[in-house]
CSV table of C-alpha atoms in Angstrom, one decimal:
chain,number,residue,atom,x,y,z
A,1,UNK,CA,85.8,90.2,89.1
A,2,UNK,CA,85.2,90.6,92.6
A,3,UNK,CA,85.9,94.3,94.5
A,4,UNK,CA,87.3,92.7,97.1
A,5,UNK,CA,89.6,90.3,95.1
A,6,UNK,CA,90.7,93.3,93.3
A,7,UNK,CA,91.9,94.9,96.4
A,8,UNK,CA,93.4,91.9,97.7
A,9,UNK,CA,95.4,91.3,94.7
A,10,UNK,CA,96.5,95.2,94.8
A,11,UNK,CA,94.3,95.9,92.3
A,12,UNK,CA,93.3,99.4,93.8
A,13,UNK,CA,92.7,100.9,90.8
A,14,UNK,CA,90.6,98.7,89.3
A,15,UNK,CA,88.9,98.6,92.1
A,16,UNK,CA,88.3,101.9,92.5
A,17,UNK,CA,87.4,102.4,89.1
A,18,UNK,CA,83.9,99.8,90.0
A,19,UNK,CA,83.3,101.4,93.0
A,20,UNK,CA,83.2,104.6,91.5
A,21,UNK,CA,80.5,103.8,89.0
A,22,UNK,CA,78.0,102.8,91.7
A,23,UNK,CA,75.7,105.4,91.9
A,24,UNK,CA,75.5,107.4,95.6
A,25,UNK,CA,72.0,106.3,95.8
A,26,UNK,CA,73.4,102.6,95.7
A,27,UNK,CA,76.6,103.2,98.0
A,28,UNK,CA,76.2,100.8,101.2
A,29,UNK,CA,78.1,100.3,104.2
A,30,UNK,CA,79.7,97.5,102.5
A,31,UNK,CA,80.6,100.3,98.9
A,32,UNK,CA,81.8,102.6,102.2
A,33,UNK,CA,83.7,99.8,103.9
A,34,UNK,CA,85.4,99.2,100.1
A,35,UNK,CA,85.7,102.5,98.8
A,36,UNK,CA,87.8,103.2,102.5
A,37,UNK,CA,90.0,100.3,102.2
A,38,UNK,CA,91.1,101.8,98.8
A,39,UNK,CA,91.7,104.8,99.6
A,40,UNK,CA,93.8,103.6,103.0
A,41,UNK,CA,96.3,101.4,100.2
A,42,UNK,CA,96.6,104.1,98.5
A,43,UNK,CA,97.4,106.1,101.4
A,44,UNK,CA,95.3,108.2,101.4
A,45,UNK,CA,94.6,108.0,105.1
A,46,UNK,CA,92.2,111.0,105.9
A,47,UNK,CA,90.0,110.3,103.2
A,48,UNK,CA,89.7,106.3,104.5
A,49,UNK,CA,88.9,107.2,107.4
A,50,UNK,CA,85.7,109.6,106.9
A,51,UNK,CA,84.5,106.0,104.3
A,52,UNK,CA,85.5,103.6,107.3
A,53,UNK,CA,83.8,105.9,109.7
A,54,UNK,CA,80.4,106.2,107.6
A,55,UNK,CA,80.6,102.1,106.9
A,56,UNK,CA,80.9,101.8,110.7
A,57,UNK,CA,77.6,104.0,111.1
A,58,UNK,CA,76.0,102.4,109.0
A,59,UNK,CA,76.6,99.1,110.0
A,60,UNK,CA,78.0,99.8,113.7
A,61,UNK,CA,77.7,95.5,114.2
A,62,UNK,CA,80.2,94.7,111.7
A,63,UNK,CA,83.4,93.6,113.4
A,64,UNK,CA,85.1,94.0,109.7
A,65,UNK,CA,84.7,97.5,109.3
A,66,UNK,CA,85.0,98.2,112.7
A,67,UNK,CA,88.5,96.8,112.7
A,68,UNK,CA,89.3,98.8,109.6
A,69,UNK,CA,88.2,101.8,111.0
A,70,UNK,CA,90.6,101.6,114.4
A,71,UNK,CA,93.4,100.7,111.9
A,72,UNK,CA,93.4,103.6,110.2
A,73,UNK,CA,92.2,105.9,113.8
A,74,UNK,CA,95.8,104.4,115.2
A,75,UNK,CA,98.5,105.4,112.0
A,76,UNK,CA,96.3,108.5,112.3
A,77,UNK,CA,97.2,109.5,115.9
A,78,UNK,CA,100.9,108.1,115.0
């Protein structure tokens, strides 16, 4: 099964279980993008936002991340 449909269906562990077996050689902007939206539904919003941050570097075109990214920047400021 898909990352992505894992998270969607609230899967978080799951996913976060295949995302953790990537190796860090292998982690992408997209494993980065993931790996933060994870960690943001799990609350966990200081930890999303260093993954969204790093997908956004890494991919700084990607309207996607770049969305996630100022989601998590606003509920951080409060």
């Amino acid at each position: 099964m898909d990352v992505r449909e894992l998270i969607m269906q609230g899967r978080v562990v799951d996913a976060e279980q295949i995302l953790d077996g990537v190796p860090p050689e292998r982690r992408n902007a997209e494993w980065f993008f993931l790996k933060g939206t994870v960690l943001y539904r799990r609350g966990w919003l200081e930890e999303a936002y260093g993954d969204l941050a790093r997908a956004c570097q890494m991919d700084p075109s990607n309207a996607e991340y770049r969305a996630a990214f100022a989601q998590v920047e606003n509920q951080r400021r409060g």
